Short mmCIF file of C-alpha atoms in Angstrom, two decimals:
data_model
loop_
_atom_site.label_atom_id
_atom_site.label_comp_id
_atom_site.label_asym_id
_atom_site.label_seq_id
_atom_site.Cartn_x
_atom_site.Cartn_y
_atom_site.Cartn_z
CA UNK P 75 16.10 -20.41 7.61
CA UNK P 76 16.60 -16.76 8.95
CA UNK P 77 18.43 -14.60 7.45
CA UNK P 78 19.49 -12.85 11.31
CA UNK P 79 18.20 -12.51 14.41
CA UNK P 80 14.75 -12.54 15.60
CA UNK P 81 13.80 -8.95 16.73
CA UNK P 82 10.53 -9.75 18.79
CA UNK P 83 12.33 -8.95 21.63
CA UNK P 84 14.67 -6.77 23.30
CA UNK P 85 16.68 -6.92 26.36
CA UNK P 86 15.65 -4.39 28.36
CA UNK P 87 13.45 -2.93 25.77
CA UNK P 88 9.47 -3.06 27.03
CA UNK P 89 7.35 -5.35 24.94
CA UNK P 90 5.10 -2.02 23.81
CA UNK P 91 8.16 -0.57 22.32
CA UNK P 92 9.65 -3.59 21.11
CA UNK P 93 6.03 -4.09 19.12
CA UNK P 94 5.95 -0.15 18.05
CA UNK P 95 9.58 -0.91 16.38
CA UNK P 96 8.56 -4.08 14.55
CA UNK P 97 5.23 -2.14 13.42
CA UNK P 98 6.85 0.82 12.41
CA UNK P 99 9.79 -1.12 10.11
CA UNK P 100 7.06 -3.57 9.06
CA UNK P 101 5.23 -0.15 7.03
CA UNK P 102 8.03 0.81 5.89
CA UNK P 103 9.29 -2.75 4.55
CA UNK P 104 5.46 -3.04 2.98
CA UNK P 105 5.57 0.18 1.23
CA UNK P 106 9.16 -0.52 -0.15
CA UNK P 107 7.62 -4.30 -1.71
CA UNK P 108 4.45 -2.51 -2.91
CA UNK P 109 6.75 0.59 -5.03
CA UNK P 110 8.84 -1.87 -6.14
CA UNK P 111 5.94 -4.07 -7.84
CA UNK P 112 3.97 -0.54 -8.57
CA UNK P 113 7.51 0.44 -10.64
CA UNK P 114 7.88 -2.52 -12.20
CA UNK P 115 4.40 -2.70 -13.53
CA UNK P 116 4.74 0.54 -14.92
CA UNK P 117 7.63 -0.02 -16.36
CA UNK P 118 6.22 -3.44 -18.14
CA UNK P 119 3.21 -1.08 -19.17
CA UNK P 120 5.31 1.24 -20.82
CA UNK P 121 7.43 -1.41 -22.65
CA UNK P 122 4.22 -3.20 -23.91
CA UNK P 123 2.43 0.26 -25.06
CA UNK P 124 5.48 1.45 -26.85
CA UNK P 125 6.24 -1.92 -28.94
CA UNK P 126 2.91 -1.63 -29.50
CA UNK P 127 2.26 1.55 -31.25
CA UNK P 128 5.53 1.71 -33.12
CA UNK P 129 6.78 -0.93 -35.91
CA UNK P 130 8.42 -2.94 -33.52
CA UNK P 131 5.24 -4.91 -33.00
CA UNK P 132 5.71 -6.17 -36.49
CA UNK P 133 8.92 -7.47 -36.06
CA UNK P 134 7.91 -9.78 -33.07
CA UNK P 135 4.10 -10.36 -34.40
CA UNK P 136 4.98 -10.29 -38.63
CA UNK P 137 1.35 -10.17 -40.72
CA UNK P 138 1.54 -13.59 -42.80
CA UNK P 139 -1.78 -14.76 -45.01
CA UNK P 140 -3.40 -17.14 -43.30
CA UNK P 141 -5.39 -20.08 -45.19
CA UNK P 142 -8.18 -18.43 -45.91
CA UNK P 143 -6.47 -15.41 -47.25
CA UNK P 144 -6.44 -13.41 -44.67
CA UNK P 145 -3.63 -11.12 -43.25
CA UNK P 146 -2.58 -12.14 -39.41
CA UNK P 147 -0.08 -11.77 -37.25
CA UNK P 148 1.62 -14.99 -36.49
CA UNK P 149 4.89 -15.01 -33.63
CA UNK P 150 8.11 -14.63 -34.88
CA UNK P 151 11.30 -16.71 -33.17
CA UNK P 152 12.25 -13.67 -31.18
CA UNK P 153 8.80 -13.13 -29.93
CA UNK P 154 8.81 -16.77 -28.68
CA UNK P 155 12.04 -15.92 -27.29
CA UNK P 156 10.59 -13.43 -24.86
CA UNK P 157 7.47 -15.35 -24.22
CA UNK P 158 9.95 -17.69 -22.54
CA UNK P 159 12.56 -15.58 -21.42
CA UNK P 160 11.04 -14.20 -18.01
CA UNK P 161 11.04 -17.62 -16.32
CA UNK P 162 15.14 -17.67 -16.59
CA UNK P 163 14.77 -14.00 -14.62
CA UNK P 164 12.05 -15.36 -12.29
CA UNK P 165 14.74 -18.53 -11.54
CA UNK P 166 17.61 -16.63 -11.16
CA UNK P 167 16.02 -13.81 -8.85
CA UNK P 168 14.58 -17.10 -6.74
CA UNK P 169 17.57 -19.13 -6.30
CA UNK P 170 20.41 -16.11 -6.09
CA UNK P 171 18.23 -13.90 -3.18
CA UNK P 172 21.15 -15.27 -0.76
CA UNK P 173 24.04 -14.72 -3.26
CA UNK P 174 23.44 -11.54 -5.42
CA UNK P 175 24.39 -8.16 -4.46
CA UNK P 176 21.32 -5.64 -3.98
CA UNK P 177 22.33 -4.15 -6.79
CA UNK P 178 22.38 -7.44 -9.24
CA UNK P 179 18.97 -8.39 -7.51
CA UNK P 180 17.80 -4.94 -8.40
CA UNK P 181 18.98 -4.22 -11.85
CA UNK P 182 17.52 -7.97 -12.72
CA UNK P 183 14.53 -6.80 -11.32
CA UNK P 184 14.43 -4.03 -13.99
CA UNK P 185 15.16 -6.08 -17.08
CA UNK P 186 12.76 -8.72 -16.39
CA UNK P 187 9.74 -6.31 -16.00
CA UNK P 188 10.49 -4.61 -19.49
CA UNK P 189 11.15 -8.21 -21.13
CA UNK P 190 7.92 -8.84 -19.20
CA UNK P 191 6.43 -5.81 -21.41
CA UNK P 192 7.89 -6.87 -24.74
CA UNK P 193 6.59 -10.52 -24.60
CA UNK P 194 3.36 -9.14 -23.33
CA UNK P 195 2.41 -6.76 -26.45
CA UNK P 196 0.03 -9.01 -28.35
CA UNK P 197 -2.63 -8.51 -26.08
CA UNK P 198 -2.55 -4.87 -27.99
CA UNK P 199 -3.35 -7.00 -30.90
CA UNK P 200 -5.85 -9.07 -29.68
CA UNK P 201 -7.89 -7.22 -27.61
CA UNK P 202 -9.17 -3.42 -27.64
CA UNK P 203 -6.97 -0.59 -25.95
CA UNK P 204 -10.37 0.21 -23.97
CA UNK P 205 -10.98 -3.23 -22.65
CA UNK P 206 -7.39 -3.45 -21.88
CA UNK P 207 -7.49 -0.18 -19.47
CA UNK P 208 -10.54 -1.07 -17.97
CA UNK P 209 -9.72 -4.52 -16.91
CA UNK P 210 -6.67 -2.98 -15.30
CA UNK P 211 -8.40 -1.36 -12.70
CA UNK P 212 -10.43 -3.75 -12.42
CA UNK P 213 -7.43 -5.96 -11.64
CA UNK P 214 -6.04 -3.41 -9.72
CA UNK P 215 -9.01 -3.04 -7.60
CA UNK P 216 -9.39 -6.59 -7.02
CA UNK P 217 -5.40 -7.32 -5.91
CA UNK P 218 -5.87 -4.30 -3.73
CA UNK P 219 -8.70 -5.34 -1.84
CA UNK P 220 -7.24 -8.97 -1.29
CA UNK P 221 -3.91 -8.10 -0.02
CA UNK P 222 -5.31 -5.78 2.32
CA UNK P 223 -7.26 -8.67 3.35
CA UNK P 224 -4.01 -10.73 3.61
CA UNK P 225 -2.27 -8.29 5.54
CA UNK P 226 -4.84 -7.74 8.07
CA UNK P 227 -6.78 -10.73 8.52
CA UNK P 228 -5.52 -13.59 11.54
CA UNK P 229 -6.32 -16.61 9.85
CA UNK P 230 -3.04 -18.42 8.94
CA UNK P 231 -3.35 -18.72 5.01
CA UNK P 232 -0.47 -21.45 4.84
CA UNK P 233 -2.72 -24.21 4.37
CA UNK P 234 -4.72 -21.80 1.35
CA UNK P 235 -1.57 -21.07 -0.10
CA UNK P 236 -0.59 -24.45 -0.67
CA UNK P 237 -3.90 -25.59 -2.30
CA UNK P 238 -3.85 -22.47 -4.59
CA UNK P 239 -0.31 -23.63 -5.47
CA UNK P 240 -1.22 -26.97 -6.37
CA UNK P 241 -4.02 -25.22 -8.36
CA UNK P 242 -1.10 -23.18 -10.05
CA UNK P 243 0.54 -26.67 -11.48
CA UNK P 244 -3.07 -27.85 -12.46
CA UNK P 245 -3.30 -24.31 -14.63
CA UNK P 246 0.00 -24.89 -15.93
CA UNK P 247 -0.61 -28.70 -17.35
CA UNK P 248 -4.15 -27.88 -18.43
CA UNK P 249 -3.00 -24.72 -20.20
CA UNK P 250 0.12 -26.54 -21.93
CA UNK P 251 -2.91 -29.30 -23.44
CA UNK P 252 -4.87 -26.23 -24.46
CA UNK P 253 -2.19 -25.35 -26.80
CA UNK P 254 -2.97 -28.27 -28.84
CA UNK P 255 -6.68 -28.50 -28.15
CA UNK P 256 -7.16 -24.75 -28.78
CA UNK P 257 -10.49 -25.03 -26.86
CA UNK P 258 -12.54 -22.01 -26.06
CA UNK P 259 -14.21 -23.70 -23.28
CA UNK P 260 -10.98 -24.98 -21.91
CA UNK P 261 -9.78 -21.51 -21.82
CA UNK P 262 -12.22 -19.80 -20.41
CA UNK P 263 -12.46 -22.55 -17.63
CA UNK P 264 -8.65 -22.09 -16.77
CA UNK P 265 -9.23 -18.44 -16.89
CA UNK P 266 -12.00 -18.47 -14.09
CA UNK P 267 -10.10 -20.72 -11.69
CA UNK P 268 -6.77 -18.66 -12.67
CA UNK P 269 -8.80 -15.57 -11.43
CA UNK P 270 -9.30 -17.45 -8.28
CA UNK P 271 -5.64 -19.00 -7.75
CA UNK P 272 -3.72 -15.81 -8.36
CA UNK P 273 -6.18 -13.90 -6.27
CA UNK P 274 -5.97 -16.48 -2.99
CA UNK P 275 -2.06 -16.51 -4.09
CA UNK P 276 -2.06 -12.87 -3.87
CA UNK P 277 -3.48 -12.89 -0.22
CA UNK P 278 -0.85 -15.41 0.64
CA UNK P 279 2.04 -13.79 -0.38
CA UNK P 280 1.12 -10.55 1.05
CA UNK P 281 0.74 -12.62 4.74
CA UNK P 282 3.62 -14.66 4.01
CA UNK P 283 5.47 -11.16 3.40
CA UNK P 284 4.46 -9.47 6.57
CA UNK P 285 5.02 -12.97 8.61
CA UNK P 286 8.52 -13.87 7.19
CA UNK P 287 9.22 -10.04 8.18
CA UNK P 288 8.81 -10.25 11.86
CA UNK P 289 9.85 -13.94 12.38
CA UNK P 290 13.56 -13.52 10.64
CA UNK P 291 14.19 -10.05 11.35
CA UNK P 292 16.17 -9.31 8.44
CA UNK P 293 15.08 -5.56 8.87
CA UNK P 294 18.34 -4.81 10.92
CA UNK P 295 20.40 -6.00 7.80
CA UNK P 296 20.02 -3.56 5.35
CA UNK P 297 21.53 -5.46 2.45
CA UNK P 298 19.46 -8.53 3.01
CA UNK P 299 16.04 -6.36 3.24
CA UNK P 300 16.77 -4.70 0.18
CA UNK P 301 16.97 -8.00 -1.68
CA UNK P 302 14.26 -9.56 -0.32
CA UNK P 303 12.19 -6.18 -0.79
CA UNK P 304 12.75 -7.20 -4.67
CA UNK P 305 12.12 -11.21 -4.33
CA UNK P 306 8.40 -10.40 -2.51
CA UNK P 307 7.79 -7.22 -5.08
CA UNK P 308 8.60 -10.29 -7.59
CA UNK P 309 5.84 -12.61 -6.15
CA UNK P 310 3.47 -10.10 -6.00
CA UNK P 311 4.32 -8.66 -9.42
CA UNK P 312 3.82 -12.22 -11.03
CA UNK P 313 0.27 -12.53 -9.64
CA UNK P 314 -1.10 -9.42 -10.49
CA UNK P 315 0.54 -9.89 -14.00
CA UNK P 316 -1.38 -13.26 -14.17
CA UNK P 317 -4.64 -12.12 -12.82
CA UNK P 318 -4.70 -9.49 -15.07
CA UNK P 319 -4.02 -11.52 -17.98
CA UNK P 320 -6.86 -14.30 -16.70
CA UNK P 321 -9.56 -11.43 -16.59
CA UNK P 322 -8.32 -10.34 -19.65
CA UNK P 323 -9.36 -14.01 -20.97
CA UNK P 324 -12.49 -13.31 -19.22
CA UNK P 325 -14.07 -9.93 -19.78
CA UNK P 326 -11.51 -8.29 -22.53
CA UNK P 327 -13.09 -7.22 -25.65
CA UNK P 328 -11.61 -8.85 -28.92
CA UNK P 329 -9.87 -6.75 -31.70
CA UNK P 330 -12.40 -7.31 -34.57
CA UNK P 331 -9.34 -7.25 -37.25
#
């Protein structure tokens, strides 16, 4: 669906000047998208770290006595609610991009990032903080390199993107099955495949964002551009979070307590 007139051609404007306008607008738009994504990740990290280092984490994951007599953290009902709550925000943003106002889309994104931070608090119970920081920087470097490749490559990544989306469905199904099996080898396999899938989706989404900007020309509609930048930031944000979580399963050092 086109959100505005195709601006690849301007009547009476030289092709070179038109291309320069597109390039400048594209760079500004991509910068806006990545700023939204980075801001969302920062808020998520602050919320997760803040909850993990206060008594609030005991509300989400209270300590109970296991069958072996050890004290372990178990998720409360609120923790389960927070685990699934981000899905609601994703659906609202995805299906409401043409209906929501700019302010509404931005507000929902901020709330989503905060709720996601609360839902990720448990990683501080499972993994050491040192390994969390280390894996974060590895993930950031991988994400940046893959996104840069997706931006500059001349290869059409549409086919790869479709394949990665099918792989994503496979990961979801396998993860649901493993909730009952509790198989460590299966979880490792899911994580390895997940790294490949979300790395591929990062490149695909970056190219898609670039292509959509050029094709649909919503740069001429500041309201739509603002909303689309939030939606596109959400896509990259989710790729980063999922890539990070998959890498944590592979490389993270677990707490001994």
